[in-house]
Amino acid sequence: MRDSFATLPEVSEPEVIRHFTRLSQETYAVDLGTYPLGSCTMKYNPKIAEAVVQTHKLEKLHPEQDESTVQGILAVLYNLSQILAEITGMSKVTLQPAAGAQGELTGVLIIRAFHQEQGQLQRRQEILIPDSAHGTNPASAAMAGFKVVVIPSDKEGMVDLDALRQAAGPNTAGLMITNPNTLGIFEKNILEIAKIVHEAGGLLYYDGANLNAILGKVRPGDMGFDIVHMNIHKTFATPHGGGGPGAGPVGVTKRLERYLPIPLIGYNGGKYIFDYNADKSIGKIRSYNGNIAVLVRAYAYILSLGIQGLETVAETAVLNTNYLLTKILSSGYFDMPYTKKRKHEFVLSAKRLVEKTGVRGIDIAKRILDFGIHSPTIYFPQIVEEAMMIEATETESLEDLDALATAILSAAAEAETNPGILRSAPHNTSVRRIDEVRASHPKTIKLRWDNPSRRNDLIS
């Protein structure tokens, strides 16, 4: 009979405490240093936002309480949705989606519902997506049943307008695009892009992954977008390393309000309510009313900064990025595809180093870990060979930026004098270089207690 039960480890309290304390000391975090993962906006998150959600008033709430008993939290969520609508230039916002990718799916399902009501869905089966887009864009479009049509970039790293004109037509359901794009370049032709898509009968979808770069400066709604998702966990104060937590609110223009997920948070002049008044709703996109703790953090963050503070976020993020870019480029070790001026992030190419020394972008990234700094995003976007994607964010000091530049340039210099040390890096981390393919394979994951001395079994 005993054999039918799971064999649980006999672990003492000191062993448990020491195990998790040791793990916390061996795990890198934005609270410890610079986290320049391009596209992720891994900025420091102020502790005031954490303090706000660590209250028993939130802990004791239950999602199935009657709305009359949760007027306080409904007021917060309603006000947040109004603020996000103003920031993005949208008419109404749903807070339901639990992540950016789920926000994307919500937006694409709204596109689908719109064309279905117009009696055009059978024909409009194509979603246009730039070749520099995040991988979740084509995945979301495909999940919603659309065919993905890739639009190439021009020599400046922006959407090729001629290619877009040729692709847009009676089969077009919409265009999904990030602005600034994944290269960190602002699509200066965005009004013309919107005109082309709208004249073809399609809708324009804004991927809010890079909203941090334009806060308070320009709104997606003013660029001609019909649908916007926001990565609350990137732009508005919730750390999201390791896959969560997140939230991806979606805003729409007036004519698309009726398709939003229900319930929305409404106000009838006397009290806050769960609003089911969306006659063509795509339905629920997730259970209950969103990832509340993440949303409350965002509300606290926005209120603490105010309008001018949000503008300063964008200004400082762009300034930091271009300072870092200028310092790295001046070394001559890396190439810079497309235009040299960027917004919140930039993408270098390590192709020159590969040709000269055999050292690749991944080797540079691994060596940076030895300097106590997290590595940048590598090999994305795929339109840049040996890509290294770096986002400085507004929360890094001048000293932090200089330290990051020094780490990258020191690693590049070592590529010429001692390439072996890069190919075997990192050397000073708790776990050495792993076999990344094997490490990401489901069969490799061990969800069990293990002796700390055996943690290097994935070293290549």
Short mmCIF file of C-alpha atoms in Angstrom, two decimals:
data_model
loop_
_atom_site.label_atom_id
_atom_site.label_comp_id
_atom_site.label_asym_id
_atom_site.label_seq_id
_atom_site.Cartn_x
_atom_site.Cartn_y
_atom_site.Cartn_z
CA MET A 1 0.00 0.00 0.00
CA ARG A 2 2.89 2.35 0.79
CA ASP A 3 4.14 2.05 -2.80
CA SER A 4 1.06 3.91 -4.06
CA PHE A 5 2.11 7.13 -2.28
CA ALA A 6 4.67 9.63 -3.51
CA THR A 7 8.08 9.30 -1.89
CA LEU A 8 8.68 12.67 -0.23
CA PRO A 9 12.15 13.81 0.87
CA GLU A 10 12.89 13.88 4.58
CA VAL A 11 14.27 17.41 4.85
CA SER A 12 14.84 19.31 8.08
CA GLU A 13 13.86 22.92 8.64
CA PRO A 14 17.48 24.20 8.54
CA GLU A 15 18.03 22.39 5.25
CA VAL A 16 14.94 23.99 3.72
CA ILE A 17 15.84 27.49 4.93
CA ARG A 18 19.45 27.18 3.79
CA HIS A 19 18.40 25.77 0.43
CA PHE A 20 16.11 28.67 -0.44
CA THR A 21 18.43 31.28 1.06
CA ARG A 22 21.27 29.88 -1.05
CA LEU A 23 19.11 29.99 -4.16
CA SER A 24 18.20 33.63 -3.46
CA GLN A 25 21.88 34.50 -3.22
CA GLU A 26 22.68 32.75 -6.49
CA THR A 27 19.83 34.29 -8.49
CA TYR A 28 20.36 37.54 -10.36
CA ALA A 29 17.69 40.23 -10.08
CA VAL A 30 17.13 43.82 -11.13
CA ASP A 31 17.44 44.76 -7.45
CA LEU A 32 21.08 43.62 -7.63
CA GLY A 33 22.19 45.32 -10.83
CA THR A 34 21.66 46.27 -14.45
CA TYR A 35 19.38 43.96 -16.43
CA PRO A 36 19.78 45.07 -20.07
CA LEU A 37 17.58 42.44 -21.74
CA GLY A 38 16.46 44.13 -24.94
CA SER A 39 12.70 44.28 -25.51
CA CYS A 40 11.95 43.23 -21.91
CA THR A 41 12.23 46.64 -20.19
CA MET A 42 13.69 45.06 -17.05
CA LYS A 43 13.88 48.26 -15.05
CA TYR A 44 14.06 48.71 -11.30
CA ASN A 45 10.63 48.72 -9.72
CA PRO A 46 10.05 51.18 -6.85
CA LYS A 47 9.22 49.59 -3.52
CA ILE A 48 6.30 51.95 -2.94
CA ALA A 49 4.41 49.89 -5.53
CA GLU A 50 5.21 46.71 -3.59
CA ALA A 51 4.16 48.25 -0.28
CA VAL A 52 0.78 49.24 -1.68
CA VAL A 53 -0.20 45.66 -2.56
CA GLN A 54 1.09 44.12 0.68
CA THR A 55 -2.01 44.99 2.64
CA HIS A 56 -4.59 42.75 4.27
CA LYS A 57 -7.28 44.77 2.51
CA LEU A 58 -6.18 43.19 -0.76
CA GLU A 59 -5.21 39.81 0.64
CA LYS A 60 -8.68 39.18 2.05
CA LEU A 61 -10.61 40.06 -1.11
CA HIS A 62 -12.37 37.26 -2.97
CA PRO A 63 -13.15 37.54 -6.68
CA GLU A 64 -16.71 36.31 -6.21
CA GLN A 65 -17.69 38.96 -3.67
CA ASP A 66 -20.71 41.07 -4.54
CA GLU A 67 -19.73 44.34 -6.18
CA SER A 68 -21.29 46.31 -3.34
CA THR A 69 -18.66 44.89 -0.97
CA VAL A 70 -15.62 45.69 -3.15
CA GLN A 71 -16.23 49.31 -4.11
CA GLY A 72 -12.70 50.33 -3.13
CA ILE A 73 -10.84 47.96 -5.44
CA LEU A 74 -13.36 48.53 -8.23
CA ALA A 75 -12.69 52.28 -7.93
CA VAL A 76 -8.95 51.63 -8.27
CA LEU A 77 -9.44 49.41 -11.33
CA TYR A 78 -11.89 51.82 -12.94
CA ASN A 79 -9.56 54.77 -12.43
CA LEU A 80 -6.62 52.78 -13.77
CA SER A 81 -8.55 51.84 -16.91
CA GLN A 82 -9.41 55.53 -17.45
CA ILE A 83 -5.78 56.57 -17.00
CA LEU A 84 -4.51 53.88 -19.40
CA ALA A 85 -7.08 54.97 -21.97
CA GLU A 86 -5.78 58.53 -21.71
CA ILE A 87 -2.12 57.45 -21.93
CA THR A 88 -2.75 55.42 -25.09
CA GLY A 89 -5.41 57.58 -26.73
CA MET A 90 -8.03 54.84 -26.62
CA SER A 91 -11.74 55.08 -25.74
CA LYS A 92 -12.08 52.13 -23.33
CA VAL A 93 -9.74 49.59 -21.71
CA THR A 94 -10.20 46.04 -20.42
CA LEU A 95 -7.92 44.95 -17.58
CA GLN A 96 -8.65 41.24 -17.98
CA PRO A 97 -5.64 39.89 -19.95
CA ALA A 98 -2.99 38.38 -17.69
CA ALA A 99 0.00 38.99 -19.97
CA GLY A 100 1.15 40.82 -23.08
CA ALA A 101 0.68 37.74 -25.25
CA GLN A 102 -2.84 37.27 -23.90
CA GLY A 103 -3.45 40.94 -24.65
CA GLU A 104 -2.34 40.27 -28.21
CA LEU A 105 -4.74 37.36 -28.53
CA THR A 106 -7.52 39.54 -27.13
CA GLY A 107 -6.79 42.21 -29.73
CA VAL A 108 -6.65 39.79 -32.63
CA LEU A 109 -9.91 38.16 -31.52
CA ILE A 110 -11.48 41.62 -31.54
CA ILE A 111 -10.22 42.09 -35.11
CA ARG A 112 -11.79 38.75 -35.98
CA ALA A 113 -15.11 39.65 -34.33
CA PHE A 114 -15.20 43.03 -36.10
CA HIS A 115 -14.78 41.54 -39.57
CA GLN A 116 -17.20 38.75 -38.77
CA GLU A 117 -19.92 41.26 -37.93
CA GLN A 118 -19.11 43.13 -41.15
CA GLY A 119 -19.63 39.89 -43.08
CA GLN A 120 -16.04 39.98 -44.36
CA LEU A 121 -14.24 37.43 -42.20
CA GLN A 122 -14.31 34.70 -44.82
CA ARG A 123 -12.30 36.95 -47.13
CA ARG A 124 -10.19 38.89 -44.62
CA GLN A 125 -7.93 36.10 -43.42
CA GLU A 126 -4.53 37.86 -43.44
CA ILE A 127 -2.70 39.66 -40.65
CA LEU A 128 0.27 41.73 -41.80
CA ILE A 129 3.32 41.64 -39.51
CA PRO A 130 6.75 43.31 -39.98
CA ASP A 131 9.77 41.01 -40.12
CA SER A 132 11.22 42.75 -37.03
CA ALA A 133 8.17 41.90 -34.87
CA HIS A 134 8.09 39.98 -31.62
CA GLY A 135 7.49 36.27 -32.12
CA THR A 136 4.27 36.43 -30.15
CA ASN A 137 2.67 38.55 -32.89
CA PRO A 138 2.54 35.83 -35.57
CA ALA A 139 1.75 33.24 -32.88
CA SER A 140 -1.26 35.26 -31.66
CA ALA A 141 -2.49 35.84 -35.20
CA ALA A 142 -2.20 32.13 -36.00
CA MET A 143 -4.00 31.15 -32.78
CA ALA A 144 -6.91 33.35 -33.85
CA GLY A 145 -7.09 31.52 -37.17
CA PHE A 146 -5.40 34.09 -39.42
CA LYS A 147 -2.73 33.66 -42.05
CA VAL A 148 0.45 35.65 -41.33
CA VAL A 149 1.90 37.81 -44.11
CA VAL A 150 5.40 39.11 -43.33
CA ILE A 151 6.28 42.67 -44.40
CA PRO A 152 10.04 43.28 -44.92
CA SER A 153 12.00 46.15 -43.44
CA ASP A 154 13.52 48.86 -45.62
CA LYS A 155 17.16 50.00 -45.50
CA GLU A 156 16.40 52.22 -42.51
CA GLY A 157 14.97 49.36 -40.43
CA MET A 158 11.36 50.47 -40.77
CA VAL A 159 8.35 49.00 -42.57
CA ASP A 160 8.89 48.96 -46.35
CA LEU A 161 5.97 51.08 -47.54
CA ASP A 162 6.02 49.70 -51.08
CA ALA A 163 5.88 46.14 -49.76
CA LEU A 164 3.05 47.12 -47.42
CA ARG A 165 1.05 48.68 -50.27
CA GLN A 166 1.44 45.49 -52.31
CA ALA A 167 0.39 43.26 -49.41
CA ALA A 168 -2.57 45.32 -48.14
CA GLY A 169 -5.84 44.63 -49.87
CA PRO A 170 -9.26 42.96 -49.68
CA ASN A 171 -7.80 39.97 -47.77
CA THR A 172 -6.25 42.14 -45.05
CA ALA A 173 -7.77 41.84 -41.58
CA GLY A 174 -5.18 44.03 -39.89
CA LEU A 175 -1.58 44.94 -39.17
CA MET A 176 0.24 44.19 -35.90
CA ILE A 177 3.18 46.50 -35.24
CA THR A 178 5.34 47.84 -32.42
CA ASN A 179 6.39 51.49 -32.42
CA PRO A 180 9.21 52.10 -31.68
CA ASN A 181 9.94 48.78 -33.33
CA THR A 182 12.10 45.94 -32.04
CA LEU A 183 15.23 47.60 -33.42
CA GLY A 184 14.47 50.62 -31.24
CA ILE A 185 13.58 52.73 -34.31
CA PHE A 186 10.50 54.93 -34.35
CA GLU A 187 8.38 54.27 -37.43
CA LYS A 188 8.33 57.82 -38.78
CA ASN A 189 5.88 56.79 -41.50
CA ILE A 190 3.31 55.48 -39.04
CA LEU A 191 0.53 57.82 -40.23
CA GLU A 192 1.03 56.63 -43.80
CA ILE A 193 1.12 53.02 -42.57
CA ALA A 194 -2.20 53.55 -40.79
CA LYS A 195 -3.68 55.13 -43.90
CA ILE A 196 -2.64 52.20 -46.11
CA VAL A 197 -4.11 49.61 -43.73
CA HIS A 198 -7.35 51.52 -43.12
CA GLU A 199 -7.91 52.21 -46.81
CA ALA A 200 -7.56 48.47 -47.38
CA GLY A 201 -10.31 47.90 -44.78
CA GLY A 202 -8.04 46.53 -42.08
CA LEU A 203 -7.50 47.46 -38.43
CA LEU A 204 -4.25 48.66 -36.88
CA TYR A 205 -3.00 46.84 -33.78
CA TYR A 206 -0.37 48.34 -31.45
CA ASP A 207 1.94 45.94 -29.62
CA GLY A 208 2.71 47.89 -26.44
CA ALA A 209 5.99 46.14 -25.65
CA ASN A 210 7.94 49.35 -26.26
CA LEU A 211 5.52 51.85 -24.75
CA ASN A 212 8.19 52.82 -22.22
CA ALA A 213 9.93 54.83 -24.95
CA ILE A 214 7.04 57.18 -25.72
CA LEU A 215 5.20 57.68 -22.42
CA GLY A 216 3.67 61.14 -22.33
CA LYS A 217 5.18 62.02 -25.70
CA VAL A 218 2.91 60.44 -28.26
CA ARG A 219 -0.14 58.19 -28.03
CA PRO A 220 -0.86 55.14 -30.21
CA GLY A 221 -4.42 56.42 -30.73
CA ASP A 222 -3.03 59.61 -32.26
CA MET A 223 -0.92 57.51 -34.64
CA GLY A 224 -4.06 55.87 -36.02
CA PHE A 225 -4.17 52.63 -34.02
CA ASP A 226 -7.50 50.94 -33.36
CA ILE A 227 -6.37 48.48 -30.69
CA VAL A 228 -3.57 48.72 -28.13
CA HIS A 229 -2.21 46.30 -25.58
CA MET A 230 0.02 47.43 -22.73
CA ASN A 231 2.64 45.35 -20.95
CA ILE A 232 1.90 46.63 -17.45
CA HIS A 233 4.71 44.48 -16.06
CA LYS A 234 7.24 46.15 -18.37
CA THR A 235 6.20 49.77 -18.35
CA PHE A 236 4.41 50.27 -15.04
CA ALA A 237 6.33 48.75 -12.16
CA THR A 238 6.05 44.98 -11.77
CA PRO A 239 9.17 42.80 -12.13
CA HIS A 240 8.58 40.01 -14.64
CA GLY A 241 11.73 37.93 -14.71
CA GLY A 242 11.14 34.19 -14.92
CA GLY A 243 7.90 34.48 -16.83
CA GLY A 244 5.64 36.44 -14.52
CA PRO A 245 3.63 37.94 -13.04
CA GLY A 246 2.16 40.08 -15.77
CA ALA A 247 -0.84 41.95 -17.06
CA GLY A 248 -1.76 43.03 -20.58
CA PRO A 249 -4.68 45.49 -20.60
CA VAL A 250 -6.19 46.18 -24.02
CA GLY A 251 -7.62 49.49 -25.18
CA VAL A 252 -9.82 50.09 -28.21
CA THR A 253 -11.38 52.96 -30.11
CA LYS A 254 -15.06 53.83 -29.70
CA ARG A 255 -16.34 51.64 -32.54
CA LEU A 256 -14.66 48.54 -31.07
CA GLU A 257 -15.87 48.87 -27.48
CA ARG A 258 -18.73 46.43 -28.03
CA TYR A 259 -16.26 43.57 -28.68
CA LEU A 260 -14.26 43.89 -25.45
CA PRO A 261 -14.13 40.99 -22.96
CA ILE A 262 -16.74 41.11 -20.22
CA PRO A 263 -17.19 42.16 -17.55
CA LEU A 264 -15.63 45.61 -17.78
CA ILE A 265 -15.35 47.83 -14.72
CA GLY A 266 -17.93 50.61 -15.01
CA TYR A 267 -19.34 53.51 -13.01
CA ASN A 268 -23.04 54.42 -13.08
CA GLY A 269 -22.78 57.69 -11.21
CA GLY A 270 -23.51 56.16 -7.83
CA LYS A 271 -21.32 53.08 -7.57
CA TYR A 272 -18.75 51.00 -9.42
CA ILE A 273 -20.13 47.97 -11.22
CA PHE A 274 -19.26 44.92 -13.27
CA ASP A 275 -20.35 46.07 -16.72
CA TYR A 276 -21.64 43.38 -19.09
CA ASN A 277 -22.89 45.88 -21.67
CA ALA A 278 -20.84 44.75 -24.66
CA ASP A 279 -23.30 43.11 -27.06
CA LYS A 280 -20.65 41.66 -29.40
CA SER A 281 -18.13 40.72 -26.71
CA ILE A 282 -15.53 38.09 -27.50
CA GLY A 283 -16.36 36.73 -24.02
CA LYS A 284 -14.00 36.20 -21.13
CA ILE A 285 -10.30 36.05 -21.95
CA ARG A 286 -9.44 34.81 -18.45
CA SER A 287 -11.15 34.10 -15.13
CA TYR A 288 -12.38 36.96 -13.02
CA ASN A 289 -11.12 40.53 -13.47
CA GLY A 290 -7.40 40.50 -14.20
CA ASN A 291 -4.16 40.14 -12.29
CA ILE A 292 -5.19 42.56 -9.54
CA ALA A 293 -1.89 42.87 -7.65
CA VAL A 294 -0.04 43.80 -10.85
CA LEU A 295 -2.71 46.33 -11.77
CA VAL A 296 -2.64 47.95 -8.33
CA ARG A 297 1.15 48.27 -8.54
CA ALA A 298 0.72 50.03 -11.87
CA TYR A 299 -1.85 52.41 -10.41
CA ALA A 300 0.50 53.33 -7.53
CA TYR A 301 3.41 53.79 -9.95
CA ILE A 302 1.47 56.10 -12.26
CA LEU A 303 0.07 58.21 -9.41
CA SER A 304 3.50 58.56 -7.80
CA LEU A 305 5.02 59.88 -11.04
CA GLY A 306 2.23 61.98 -12.49
CA ILE A 307 2.13 63.28 -16.06
CA GLN A 308 5.53 64.98 -15.98
CA GLY A 309 7.08 61.96 -14.33
CA LEU A 310 5.87 59.64 -17.09
CA GLU A 311 7.37 61.98 -19.68
CA THR A 312 10.66 61.92 -17.78
CA VAL A 313 10.60 58.11 -17.89
CA ALA A 314 10.58 58.18 -21.69
CA GLU A 315 13.13 60.99 -21.94
CA THR A 316 15.59 59.29 -19.59
CA ALA A 317 15.16 55.85 -21.17
CA VAL A 318 15.97 57.27 -24.61
CA LEU A 319 18.87 59.35 -23.27
CA ASN A 320 20.39 56.38 -21.43
CA THR A 321 20.10 54.14 -24.45
CA ASN A 322 21.73 56.56 -26.86
CA TYR A 323 24.51 57.37 -24.39
CA LEU A 324 25.29 53.67 -24.02
CA LEU A 325 25.03 53.11 -27.77
CA THR A 326 27.47 55.94 -28.55
CA LYS A 327 29.98 54.67 -26.02
CA ILE A 328 29.92 51.10 -27.34
CA LEU A 329 29.97 52.03 -31.02
CA SER A 330 33.00 54.29 -30.58
CA SER A 331 35.11 51.21 -29.83
CA GLY A 332 34.80 49.85 -33.36
CA TYR A 333 34.18 46.28 -32.19
CA PHE A 334 30.54 46.09 -33.30
CA ASP A 335 28.49 46.96 -36.35
CA MET A 336 25.28 48.95 -36.17
CA PRO A 337 22.72 48.00 -38.83
CA TYR A 338 20.26 50.64 -40.01
CA THR A 339 20.04 54.16 -38.61
CA LYS A 340 22.27 55.09 -35.67
CA LYS A 341 19.69 56.94 -33.56
CA ARG A 342 17.47 54.75 -31.41
CA LYS A 343 14.72 55.16 -28.84
CA HIS A 344 14.62 52.81 -25.86
CA GLU A 345 16.87 50.02 -27.14
CA PHE A 346 19.35 49.16 -29.86
CA VAL A 347 20.59 46.09 -31.69
CA LEU A 348 24.30 45.59 -32.35
CA SER A 349 25.84 42.98 -34.62
CA ALA A 350 28.83 40.94 -33.47
CA LYS A 351 29.43 39.74 -37.04
CA ARG A 352 32.75 41.62 -37.26
CA LEU A 353 34.07 39.87 -34.14
CA VAL A 354 32.98 36.48 -35.43
CA GLU A 355 34.81 36.99 -38.70
CA LYS A 356 37.95 38.26 -36.98
CA THR A 357 38.17 36.06 -33.87
CA GLY A 358 35.56 33.31 -34.11
CA VAL A 359 33.96 34.62 -30.91
CA ARG A 360 30.17 34.85 -31.27
CA GLY A 361 27.52 37.04 -29.70
CA ILE A 362 26.56 34.30 -27.24
CA ASP A 363 30.16 34.20 -26.00
CA ILE A 364 30.13 37.94 -25.35
CA ALA A 365 26.82 37.60 -23.51
CA LYS A 366 28.12 34.76 -21.32
CA ARG A 367 31.33 36.64 -20.47
CA ILE A 368 29.37 39.71 -19.33
CA LEU A 369 27.92 37.55 -16.53
CA ASP A 370 31.42 37.37 -15.02
CA PHE A 371 31.29 41.14 -14.54
CA GLY A 372 28.20 40.78 -12.34
CA ILE A 373 25.84 42.12 -15.03
CA HIS A 374 23.02 40.28 -16.74
CA SER A 375 23.54 39.62 -20.43
CA PRO A 376 21.55 41.37 -23.17
CA THR A 377 19.11 39.60 -25.47
CA ILE A 378 20.95 37.77 -28.23
CA TYR A 379 20.06 36.53 -31.73
CA PHE A 380 16.87 38.60 -31.86
CA PRO A 381 15.50 40.08 -34.01
CA GLN A 382 16.55 37.57 -36.62
CA ILE A 383 16.92 40.18 -39.35
CA VAL A 384 20.25 41.17 -37.69
CA GLU A 385 23.10 38.68 -37.92
CA GLU A 386 24.75 37.91 -34.55
CA ALA A 387 22.32 40.29 -32.89
CA MET A 388 22.88 41.72 -29.41
CA MET A 389 19.80 43.61 -28.23
CA ILE A 390 20.35 46.05 -25.36
CA GLU A 391 17.84 48.14 -23.40
CA ALA A 392 19.27 50.47 -20.77
CA THR A 393 15.98 51.69 -19.20
CA GLU A 394 15.52 54.94 -17.31
CA THR A 395 16.39 53.55 -13.88
CA GLU A 396 20.10 52.98 -14.52
CA SER A 397 22.59 55.58 -13.31
CA LEU A 398 25.51 56.96 -15.30
CA GLU A 399 27.81 54.69 -13.28
CA ASP A 400 25.65 51.67 -14.13
CA LEU A 401 25.73 52.50 -17.83
CA ASP A 402 29.50 52.97 -17.79
CA ALA A 403 29.93 49.63 -16.02
CA LEU A 404 27.78 47.88 -18.63
CA ALA A 405 29.74 49.48 -21.48
CA THR A 406 33.02 48.49 -19.82
CA ALA A 407 31.89 44.88 -19.47
CA ILE A 408 30.85 44.63 -23.14
CA LEU A 409 33.98 46.32 -24.45
CA SER A 410 36.28 44.32 -22.15
CA ALA A 411 34.74 41.10 -23.41
CA ALA A 412 35.16 42.27 -27.01
CA ALA A 413 38.82 43.10 -26.36
CA GLU A 414 39.37 39.65 -24.85
CA ALA A 415 37.98 38.12 -28.03
CA GLU A 416 41.13 39.31 -29.80
CA THR A 417 43.65 38.41 -27.08
CA ASN A 418 42.14 35.40 -25.30
CA PRO A 419 39.13 34.00 -27.19
CA GLY A 420 39.18 30.78 -25.18
CA ILE A 421 38.12 32.54 -22.01
CA LEU A 422 34.97 33.78 -23.77
CA ARG A 423 34.07 30.44 -25.29
CA SER A 424 34.10 28.81 -21.85
CA ALA A 425 32.46 31.70 -19.98
CA PRO A 426 30.92 32.31 -17.53
CA HIS A 427 33.53 31.46 -14.89
CA ASN A 428 32.39 33.32 -11.77
CA THR A 429 28.74 32.27 -11.60
CA SER A 430 27.17 29.56 -9.44
CA VAL A 431 26.46 27.50 -12.55
CA ARG A 432 28.88 27.42 -15.47
CA ARG A 433 27.87 27.41 -19.14
CA ILE A 434 25.00 25.05 -19.74
CA ASP A 435 23.84 23.10 -22.74
CA GLU A 436 20.97 25.48 -23.50
CA VAL A 437 19.11 23.11 -25.82
CA ARG A 438 19.23 20.31 -23.30
CA ALA A 439 18.41 22.64 -20.39
CA SER A 440 15.21 23.83 -22.06
CA HIS A 441 14.02 20.31 -22.88
CA PRO A 442 11.09 19.20 -20.67
CA LYS A 443 12.76 15.89 -19.84
CA THR A 444 15.70 17.74 -18.29
CA ILE A 445 13.65 19.66 -15.72
CA LYS A 446 13.87 18.11 -12.25
CA LEU A 447 11.02 19.20 -10.01
CA ARG A 448 12.46 17.62 -6.89
CA TRP A 449 14.83 18.19 -4.02
CA ASP A 450 18.43 17.80 -5.10
CA ASN A 451 21.74 18.02 -3.35
CA PRO A 452 23.40 21.41 -4.04
CA SER A 453 26.62 19.65 -5.06
CA ARG A 454 24.86 18.19 -8.12
CA ARG A 455 23.64 21.47 -9.63
CA ASN A 456 26.24 21.58 -12.40
CA ASP A 457 25.00 18.48 -14.22
CA LEU A 458 23.92 20.58 -17.24
CA ILE A 459 27.39 22.00 -17.92
CA SER A 460 28.37 21.33 -21.49
#
